[in-house]
XYZ file of C-alpha atoms in Angstrom:
508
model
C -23.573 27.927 7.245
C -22.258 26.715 3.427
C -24.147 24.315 2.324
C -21.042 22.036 1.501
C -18.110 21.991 3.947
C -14.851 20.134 3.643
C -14.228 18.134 6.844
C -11.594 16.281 6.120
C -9.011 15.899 3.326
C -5.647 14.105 3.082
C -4.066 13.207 -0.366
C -3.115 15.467 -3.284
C -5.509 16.211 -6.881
C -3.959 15.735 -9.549
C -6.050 16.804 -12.382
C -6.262 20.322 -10.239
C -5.856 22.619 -13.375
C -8.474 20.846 -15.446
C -11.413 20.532 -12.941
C -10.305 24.400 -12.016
C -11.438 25.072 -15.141
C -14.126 23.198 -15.535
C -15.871 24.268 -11.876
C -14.342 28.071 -12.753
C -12.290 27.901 -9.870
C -9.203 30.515 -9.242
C -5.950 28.777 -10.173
C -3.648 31.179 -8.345
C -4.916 30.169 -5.061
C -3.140 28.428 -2.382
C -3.032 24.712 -2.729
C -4.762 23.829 0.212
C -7.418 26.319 -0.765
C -7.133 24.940 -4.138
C -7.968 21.436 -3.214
C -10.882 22.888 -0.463
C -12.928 24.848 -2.975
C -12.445 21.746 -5.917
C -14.012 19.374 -3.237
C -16.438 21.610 -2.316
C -17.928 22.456 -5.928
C -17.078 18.948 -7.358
C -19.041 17.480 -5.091
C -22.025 20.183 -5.597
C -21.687 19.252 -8.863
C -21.656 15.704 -8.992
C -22.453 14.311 -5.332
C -20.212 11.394 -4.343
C -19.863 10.855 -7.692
C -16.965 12.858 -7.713
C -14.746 10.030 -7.738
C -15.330 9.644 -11.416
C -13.342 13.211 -11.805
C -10.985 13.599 -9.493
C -7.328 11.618 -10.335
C -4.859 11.266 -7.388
C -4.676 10.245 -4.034
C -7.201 10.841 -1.843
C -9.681 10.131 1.642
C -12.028 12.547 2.373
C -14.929 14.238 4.459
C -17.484 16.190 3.071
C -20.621 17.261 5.023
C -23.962 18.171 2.979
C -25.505 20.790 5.479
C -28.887 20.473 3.035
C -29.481 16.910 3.470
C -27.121 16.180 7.119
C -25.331 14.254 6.124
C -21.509 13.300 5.973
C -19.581 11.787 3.114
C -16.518 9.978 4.108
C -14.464 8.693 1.069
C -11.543 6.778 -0.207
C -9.580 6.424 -3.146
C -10.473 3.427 -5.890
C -6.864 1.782 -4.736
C -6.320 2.782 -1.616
C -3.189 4.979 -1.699
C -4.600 7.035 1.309
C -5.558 4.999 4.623
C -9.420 5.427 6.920
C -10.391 4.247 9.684
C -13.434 4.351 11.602
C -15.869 3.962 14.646
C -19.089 5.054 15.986
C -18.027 6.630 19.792
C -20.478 7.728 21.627
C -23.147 8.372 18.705
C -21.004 10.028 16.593
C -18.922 9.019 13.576
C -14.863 9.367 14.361
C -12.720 8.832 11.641
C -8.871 9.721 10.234
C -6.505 8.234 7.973
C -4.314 7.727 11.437
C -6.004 5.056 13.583
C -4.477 6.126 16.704
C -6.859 9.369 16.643
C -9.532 7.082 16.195
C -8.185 5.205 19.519
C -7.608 7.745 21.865
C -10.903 9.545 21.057
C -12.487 9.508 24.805
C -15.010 7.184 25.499
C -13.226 4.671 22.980
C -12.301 1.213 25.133
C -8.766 -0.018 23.279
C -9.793 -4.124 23.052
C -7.611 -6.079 20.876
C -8.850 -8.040 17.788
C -7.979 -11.416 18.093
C -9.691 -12.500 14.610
C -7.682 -9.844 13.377
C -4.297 -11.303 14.935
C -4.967 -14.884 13.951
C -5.621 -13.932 9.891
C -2.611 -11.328 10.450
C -0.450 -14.161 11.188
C -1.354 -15.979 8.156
C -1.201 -13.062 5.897
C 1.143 -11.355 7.227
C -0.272 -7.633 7.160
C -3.589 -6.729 8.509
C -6.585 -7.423 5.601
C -9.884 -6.687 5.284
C -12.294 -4.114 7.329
C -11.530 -5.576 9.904
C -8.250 -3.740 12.152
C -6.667 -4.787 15.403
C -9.092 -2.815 17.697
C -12.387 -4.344 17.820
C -15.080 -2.065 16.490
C -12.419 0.106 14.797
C -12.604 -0.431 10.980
C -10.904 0.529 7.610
C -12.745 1.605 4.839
C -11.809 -0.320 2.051
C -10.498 1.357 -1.137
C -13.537 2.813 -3.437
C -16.205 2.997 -0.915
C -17.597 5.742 0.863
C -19.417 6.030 4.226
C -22.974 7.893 4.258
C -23.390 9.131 8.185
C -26.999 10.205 8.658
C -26.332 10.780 12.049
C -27.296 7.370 13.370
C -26.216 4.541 11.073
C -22.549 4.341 8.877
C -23.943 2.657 6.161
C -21.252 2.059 3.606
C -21.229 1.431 -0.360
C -18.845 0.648 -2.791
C -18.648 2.958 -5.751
C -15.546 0.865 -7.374
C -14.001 -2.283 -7.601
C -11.321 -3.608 -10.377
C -12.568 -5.058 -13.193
C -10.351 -6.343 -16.003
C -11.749 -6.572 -19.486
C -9.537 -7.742 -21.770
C -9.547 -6.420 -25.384
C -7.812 -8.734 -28.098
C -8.251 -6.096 -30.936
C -4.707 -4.637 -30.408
C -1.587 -5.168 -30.599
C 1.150 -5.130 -27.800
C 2.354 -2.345 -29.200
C -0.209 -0.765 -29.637
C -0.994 -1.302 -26.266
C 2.384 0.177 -25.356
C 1.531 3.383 -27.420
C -1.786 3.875 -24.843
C 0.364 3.036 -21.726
C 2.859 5.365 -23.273
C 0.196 7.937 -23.756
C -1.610 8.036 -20.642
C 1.728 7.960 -18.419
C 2.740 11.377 -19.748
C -0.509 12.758 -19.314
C -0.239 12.024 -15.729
C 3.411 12.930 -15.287
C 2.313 16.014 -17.529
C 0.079 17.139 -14.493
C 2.534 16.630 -12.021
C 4.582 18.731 -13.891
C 2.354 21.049 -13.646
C 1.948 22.552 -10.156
C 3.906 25.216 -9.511
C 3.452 25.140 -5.920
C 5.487 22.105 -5.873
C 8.755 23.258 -8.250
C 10.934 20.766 -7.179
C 10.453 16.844 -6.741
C 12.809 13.941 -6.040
C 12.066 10.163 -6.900
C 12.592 6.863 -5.602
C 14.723 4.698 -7.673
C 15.864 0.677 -7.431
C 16.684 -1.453 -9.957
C 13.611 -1.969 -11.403
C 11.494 -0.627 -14.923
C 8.848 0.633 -12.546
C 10.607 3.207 -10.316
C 13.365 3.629 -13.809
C 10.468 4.472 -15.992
C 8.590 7.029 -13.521
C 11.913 8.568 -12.866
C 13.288 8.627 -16.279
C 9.186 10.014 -17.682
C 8.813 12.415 -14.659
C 10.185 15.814 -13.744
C 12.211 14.305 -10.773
C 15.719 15.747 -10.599
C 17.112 13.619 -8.288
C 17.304 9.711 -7.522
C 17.107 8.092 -4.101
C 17.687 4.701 -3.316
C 19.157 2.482 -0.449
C 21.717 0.153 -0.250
C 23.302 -2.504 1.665
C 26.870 -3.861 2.241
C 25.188 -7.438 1.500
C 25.878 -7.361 -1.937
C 22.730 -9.915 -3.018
C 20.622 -7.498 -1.381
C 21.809 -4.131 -3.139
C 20.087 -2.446 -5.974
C 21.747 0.754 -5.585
C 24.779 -0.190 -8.189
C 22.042 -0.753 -10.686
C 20.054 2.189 -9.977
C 23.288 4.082 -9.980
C 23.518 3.245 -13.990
C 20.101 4.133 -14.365
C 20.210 7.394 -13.174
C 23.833 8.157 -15.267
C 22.007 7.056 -18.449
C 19.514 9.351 -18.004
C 21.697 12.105 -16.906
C 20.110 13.308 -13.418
C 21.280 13.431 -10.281
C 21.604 9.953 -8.094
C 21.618 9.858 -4.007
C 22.113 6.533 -2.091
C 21.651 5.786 1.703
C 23.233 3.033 2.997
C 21.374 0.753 5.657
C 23.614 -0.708 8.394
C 21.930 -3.136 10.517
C 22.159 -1.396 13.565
C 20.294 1.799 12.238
C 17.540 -0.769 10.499
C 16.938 -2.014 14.121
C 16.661 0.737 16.287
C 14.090 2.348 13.544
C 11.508 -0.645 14.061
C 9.947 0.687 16.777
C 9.544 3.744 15.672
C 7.995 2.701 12.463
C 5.657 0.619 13.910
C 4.201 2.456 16.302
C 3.873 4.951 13.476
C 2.139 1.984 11.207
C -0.443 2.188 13.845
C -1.293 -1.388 13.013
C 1.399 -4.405 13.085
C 2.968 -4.964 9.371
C 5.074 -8.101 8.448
C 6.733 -6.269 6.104
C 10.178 -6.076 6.668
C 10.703 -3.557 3.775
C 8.649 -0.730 5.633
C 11.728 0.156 7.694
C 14.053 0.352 4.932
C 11.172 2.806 3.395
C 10.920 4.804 6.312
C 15.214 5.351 6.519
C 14.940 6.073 2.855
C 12.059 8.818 3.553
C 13.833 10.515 6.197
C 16.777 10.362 3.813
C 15.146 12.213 1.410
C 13.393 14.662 3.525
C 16.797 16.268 4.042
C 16.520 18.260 0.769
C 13.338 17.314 -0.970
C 9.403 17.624 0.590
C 7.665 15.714 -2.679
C 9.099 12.461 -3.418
C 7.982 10.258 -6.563
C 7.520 6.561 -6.036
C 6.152 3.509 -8.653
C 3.918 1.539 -6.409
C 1.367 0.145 -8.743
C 2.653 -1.680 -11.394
C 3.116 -5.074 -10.350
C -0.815 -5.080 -9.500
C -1.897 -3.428 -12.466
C -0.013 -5.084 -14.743
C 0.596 -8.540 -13.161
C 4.526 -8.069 -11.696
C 4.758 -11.267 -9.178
C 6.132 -14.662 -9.250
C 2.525 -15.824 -8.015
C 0.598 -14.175 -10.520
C 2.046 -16.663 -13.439
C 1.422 -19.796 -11.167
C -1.408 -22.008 -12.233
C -3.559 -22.427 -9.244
C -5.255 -25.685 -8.758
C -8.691 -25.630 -9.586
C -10.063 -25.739 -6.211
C -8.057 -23.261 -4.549
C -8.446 -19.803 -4.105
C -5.760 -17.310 -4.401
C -5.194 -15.679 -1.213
C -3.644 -13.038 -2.088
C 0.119 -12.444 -3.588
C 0.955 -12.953 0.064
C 0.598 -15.193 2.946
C 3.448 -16.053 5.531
C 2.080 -18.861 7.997
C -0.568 -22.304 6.788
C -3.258 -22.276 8.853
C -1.875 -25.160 10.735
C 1.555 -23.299 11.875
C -0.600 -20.650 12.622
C -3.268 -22.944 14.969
C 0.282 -24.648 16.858
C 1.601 -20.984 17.879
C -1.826 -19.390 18.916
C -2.750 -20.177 22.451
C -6.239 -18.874 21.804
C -7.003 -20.233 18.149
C -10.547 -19.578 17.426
C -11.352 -22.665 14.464
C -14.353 -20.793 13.576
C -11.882 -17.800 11.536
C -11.534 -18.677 8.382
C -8.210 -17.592 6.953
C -10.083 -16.892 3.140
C -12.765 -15.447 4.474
C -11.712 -11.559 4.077
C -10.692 -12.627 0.219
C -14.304 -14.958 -0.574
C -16.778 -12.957 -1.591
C -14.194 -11.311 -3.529
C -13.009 -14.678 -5.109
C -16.323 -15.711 -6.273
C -17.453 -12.598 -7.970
C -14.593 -12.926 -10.283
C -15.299 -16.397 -11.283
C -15.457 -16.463 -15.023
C -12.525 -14.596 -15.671
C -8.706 -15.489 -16.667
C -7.013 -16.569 -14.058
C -4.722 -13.363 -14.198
C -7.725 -10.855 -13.965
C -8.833 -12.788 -10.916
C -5.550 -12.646 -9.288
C -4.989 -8.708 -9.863
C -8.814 -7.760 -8.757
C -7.452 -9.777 -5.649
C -4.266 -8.041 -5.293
C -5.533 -4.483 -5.754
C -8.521 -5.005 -3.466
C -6.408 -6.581 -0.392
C -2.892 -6.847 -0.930
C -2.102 -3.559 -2.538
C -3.686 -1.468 -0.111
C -3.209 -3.666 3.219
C 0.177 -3.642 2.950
C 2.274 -1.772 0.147
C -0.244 1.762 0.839
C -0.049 1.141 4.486
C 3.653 1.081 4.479
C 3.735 3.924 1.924
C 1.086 6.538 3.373
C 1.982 6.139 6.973
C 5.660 5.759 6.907
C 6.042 8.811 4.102
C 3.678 11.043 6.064
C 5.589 10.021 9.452
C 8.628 11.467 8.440
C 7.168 14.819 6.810
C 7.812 13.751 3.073
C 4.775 13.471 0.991
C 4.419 10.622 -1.412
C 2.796 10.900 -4.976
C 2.339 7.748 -6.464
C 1.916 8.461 -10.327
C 1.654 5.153 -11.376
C -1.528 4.068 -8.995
C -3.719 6.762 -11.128
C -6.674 5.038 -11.907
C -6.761 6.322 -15.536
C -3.428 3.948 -15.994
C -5.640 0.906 -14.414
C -8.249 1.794 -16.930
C -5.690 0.827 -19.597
C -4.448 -1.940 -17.806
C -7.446 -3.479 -17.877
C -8.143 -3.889 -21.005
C -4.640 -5.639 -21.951
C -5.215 -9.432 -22.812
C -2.896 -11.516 -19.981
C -0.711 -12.646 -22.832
C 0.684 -9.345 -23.353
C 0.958 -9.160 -19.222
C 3.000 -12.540 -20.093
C 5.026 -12.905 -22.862
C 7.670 -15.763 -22.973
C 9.016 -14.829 -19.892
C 9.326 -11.086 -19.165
C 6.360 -10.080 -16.916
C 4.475 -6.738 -17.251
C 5.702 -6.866 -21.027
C 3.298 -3.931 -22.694
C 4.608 -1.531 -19.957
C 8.201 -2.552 -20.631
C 7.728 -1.954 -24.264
C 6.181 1.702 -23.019
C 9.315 2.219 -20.598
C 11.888 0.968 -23.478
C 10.798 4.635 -25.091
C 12.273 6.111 -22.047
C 14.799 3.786 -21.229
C 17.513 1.451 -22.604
C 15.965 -2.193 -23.180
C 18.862 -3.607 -20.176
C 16.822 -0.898 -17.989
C 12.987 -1.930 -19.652
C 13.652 -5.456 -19.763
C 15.418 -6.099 -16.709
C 14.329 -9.311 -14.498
C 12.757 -7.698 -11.728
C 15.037 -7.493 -8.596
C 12.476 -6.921 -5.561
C 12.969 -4.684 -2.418
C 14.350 -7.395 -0.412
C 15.817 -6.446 2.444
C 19.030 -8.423 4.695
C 17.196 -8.842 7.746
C 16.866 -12.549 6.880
C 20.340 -12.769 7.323
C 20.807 -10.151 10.193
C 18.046 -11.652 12.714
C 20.693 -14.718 13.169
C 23.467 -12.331 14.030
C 23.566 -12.107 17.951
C 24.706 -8.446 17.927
C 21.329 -7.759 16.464
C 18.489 -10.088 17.609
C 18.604 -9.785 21.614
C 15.705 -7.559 21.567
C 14.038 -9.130 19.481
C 14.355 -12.717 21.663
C 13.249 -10.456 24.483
C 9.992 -9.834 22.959
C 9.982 -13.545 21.516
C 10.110 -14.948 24.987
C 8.416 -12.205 26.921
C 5.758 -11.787 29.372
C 3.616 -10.234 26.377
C 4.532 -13.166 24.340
C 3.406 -15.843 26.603
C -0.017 -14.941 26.856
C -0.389 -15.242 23.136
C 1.472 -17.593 21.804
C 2.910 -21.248 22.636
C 6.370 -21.060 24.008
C 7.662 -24.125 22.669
C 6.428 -23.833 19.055
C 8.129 -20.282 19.168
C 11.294 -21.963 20.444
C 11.513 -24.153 18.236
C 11.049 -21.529 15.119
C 13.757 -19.396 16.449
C 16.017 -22.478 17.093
C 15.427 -23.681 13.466
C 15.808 -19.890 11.994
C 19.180 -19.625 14.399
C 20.570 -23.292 12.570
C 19.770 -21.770 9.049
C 16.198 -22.045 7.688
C 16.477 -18.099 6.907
C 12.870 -18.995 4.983
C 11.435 -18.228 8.781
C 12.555 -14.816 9.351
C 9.245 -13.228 8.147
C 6.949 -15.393 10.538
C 9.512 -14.344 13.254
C 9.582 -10.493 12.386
C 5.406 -10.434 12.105
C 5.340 -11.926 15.637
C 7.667 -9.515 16.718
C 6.155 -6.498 15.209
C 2.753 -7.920 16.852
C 4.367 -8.253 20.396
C 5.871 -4.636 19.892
C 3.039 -3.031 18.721
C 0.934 -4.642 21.340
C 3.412 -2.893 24.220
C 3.910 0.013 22.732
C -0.836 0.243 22.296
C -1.969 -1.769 25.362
């Protein structure tokens, strides 16, 4: 038997050429071959250590056949999901929680401290998943299986550092810098010639597409005009002088994909936008297998609305997103359980970041929870459902490394947001494309859940048998009857409940 063996690996490396020549391994070999034998001696090399070398996306298995032992590992961010239980003595775990689920022996129980914090974030956060004794492992930690006992340890968490000593151009220079050398890489595998991109309105997506080797733009759009980004990604992509694709989302398609995206998910996700990304994936698979996407940036570099807000003194920041108060949340659950703390999956978190500005502590926040909870849940699973795979360029931790070092006032400045990346984008882009307020990936079902053409199934699961042993009838009424008479601000607490109740009939 080898003494190392590769159990498990999902993800992409994308430093492949440099650690094949630094662990003298064969570059003309096949990629999953490649990406076997750099595990393998990487982690011969360095133990689980190898985290500190290897740049990309990744969760992985590696058994030690010296010492027994299994090493189960995820990325620093997150960009790749695990899950795990202990079934019948043995460690079971895949980035796809329904393999953990149907594993025999498992008993499917739902998590109803899972559902009650799920309602207030609105995406599932922590360890914690909606099976009991089902977990995630959280991004930069690895499990150690002995045979007996997961015991699990954290080899990263974000740390921000600010260094005043440069400039923001300066700093734009080393954002500049390190964004080609990543992009460089990608480049560089020539088992994967040809690569599309996603592309909105924004200076993230603009910037990896317009830096990258992409040849080809793909965006969505929507007859709703105060919803559509594709006009303005259209300009981007004739600036730049590459090819532009958009698919248009009609409501009927949008709703008839739900299902299938959440049962996909594997866990219920309030996020409206994962459909959209899913249509947009299968959109793209029709000519390209590698598609480019800038999820990242707004974490890194401090991208949200909430992340300039001045939090009272007492609070604690609970993430970039929460959909429900804990009291809205306690008057629709017919089995509230006061004991669940709706900060307790972000406190220990908060409090080791005391100290720092306000910004740092937000971001280590939102990378640790929000980032991967929702946006690399939505990502990873919807991407990999529809046979496209996703590189993320932007999420490479070597660009977080610079990142964290930039003081919050270049993060800030009078009232762009994410201003030293802009200025590193603007030597890519036209400064309409850099400096352009960001738009968001809103999409119309706000306005199409009122539409009666549309929201019939989703009433059914509203007021359904499943429904009614959950939640209070008349408190659900009387959100739907106040969405229906036009405060559109409750269409996300109505589609989380229904992606609950669906995903709940489509599990149990």
């Amino acid at each position: 038997m080898a003494k190392t063996q590769v159990k498990y690996f999902s993800g992409y490396i994308r430093n492949f050429k440099k650690l094949c020549a630094e662990l003298d391994i064969a570059a003309d070999l096949s990629r999953e071959k490649r990406e076997e034998e750099i595990v393998i001696k990487a982690y011969e090399k360095w133990g689980v250590k190898l985290t500190d070398h290897i740049f990309g996306a990744f969760a992985i298995g590696v058994y030690d056949a010296e010492s027994d032992k299994l090493y189960v590992i995820r990325d620093q961010v997150g960009q790749k999901q695990m899950f795990y239980a202990v079934i019948g003595g043995e460690l079971v775990y895949s980035g796809d929680i329904d393999e953990i689920v149907k594993t025999e022996g498992f008993e499917k129980r739902l998590n109803k401290t899972m559902l009650q914090q799920y309602l207030f974030y609105g995406y599932p956060i922590g360890e914690e998943t909606f099976y009991e004794d089902v977990f995630k492992l959280m991004p930069g930690c690895y499990i150690e299986w002995d045979g007996k006992t997961a015991q699990v340890s954290r080899y990263f968490k974000p740390e921000f550092k600010p260094d005043a000593a440069k400039t923001a151009d300066e700093w734009a220079a080393e954002i500049e810098k390190v964004v080609d050398e990543i992009l460089g890489e990608e480049s560089g595998d020539a088992q994967l010639p040809y690569k599309e991109s996603f592309l909105s309105g924004g200076v993230d997506s603009s910037y990896l597409f317009a830096a990258s080797d992409a040849v080809c733009a793909n965006t969505i759009g929507y007859e709703e005009s105060g919803f559509d980004e594709s006009a303005l990604a259209r300009l981007t992509a004739e600036v730049l002088g590459k090819d532009f694709r958009v698919k248009m989302i009609a409501p009927e398609e949008y709703f008839s994909r739900i299902p299938t995206v959440i049962d996909k998910m594997g866990q219920p996700l309030g996020d409206a936008s994962a459909v959209a990304f899913s249509i947009g994936c299968t959109a793209v698979r029709e000519h390209a297998k590698v598609v480019y996407s800038g999820e990242g940036i707004d974490e890194f570099f401090g991208g949200y609305n909430a992340h300039k807000r001045k939090l009272p003194s007492d609070w604690t920041y609970l993430t970039c997103s929460h959909i429900m108060s804990n009291e809205v949340v306690k008057s629709l659950m017919l089995d509230y359980d006061e004991t669940v703390d709706p900060a307790a999956p972000v406190a220990e978190l908060w409090k080791s970041v005391q100290g720092q500005d306000e910004l740092a502590q937000k971001l280590t926040i939102d990378i640790s929870l929000w980032l991967e909870g929702d946006i690399y849940l939505n990502t990873d699973r919807t991407s990999t459902a529809c046979g496209v795979e996703l590189h993320t360029p932007f999420s490479d931790l070597r660009l977080f490394n610079v990142a964290s070092k930039i003081p919050a006032e270049y993060k800030f400045f009078e009232d762009q947001n994410k201003y030293a990346f802009r200025k590193a984008a603007a030597s890519k882009l036209p400064d309409e494309v850099a400096f352009r307020k960001k738009v968001g990936f809103a999409v119309p079902i706000r306005k199409w859940l009122a539409n009666a053409q549309f929201n019939l199934p989703i009433a059914e699961k509203l007021f359904g048998e499943t429904s009614q042993k959950f939640f209070n009838q008349a408190q659900l009424r009387d959100m739907w009857t106040n969405y229906l008479a036009g405060e559109e601000t409750l269409w996300n607490r109505i589609y989380a409940i229904y992606a609950f109740l669906l995903w709940y009939d489509l599990k149990f």
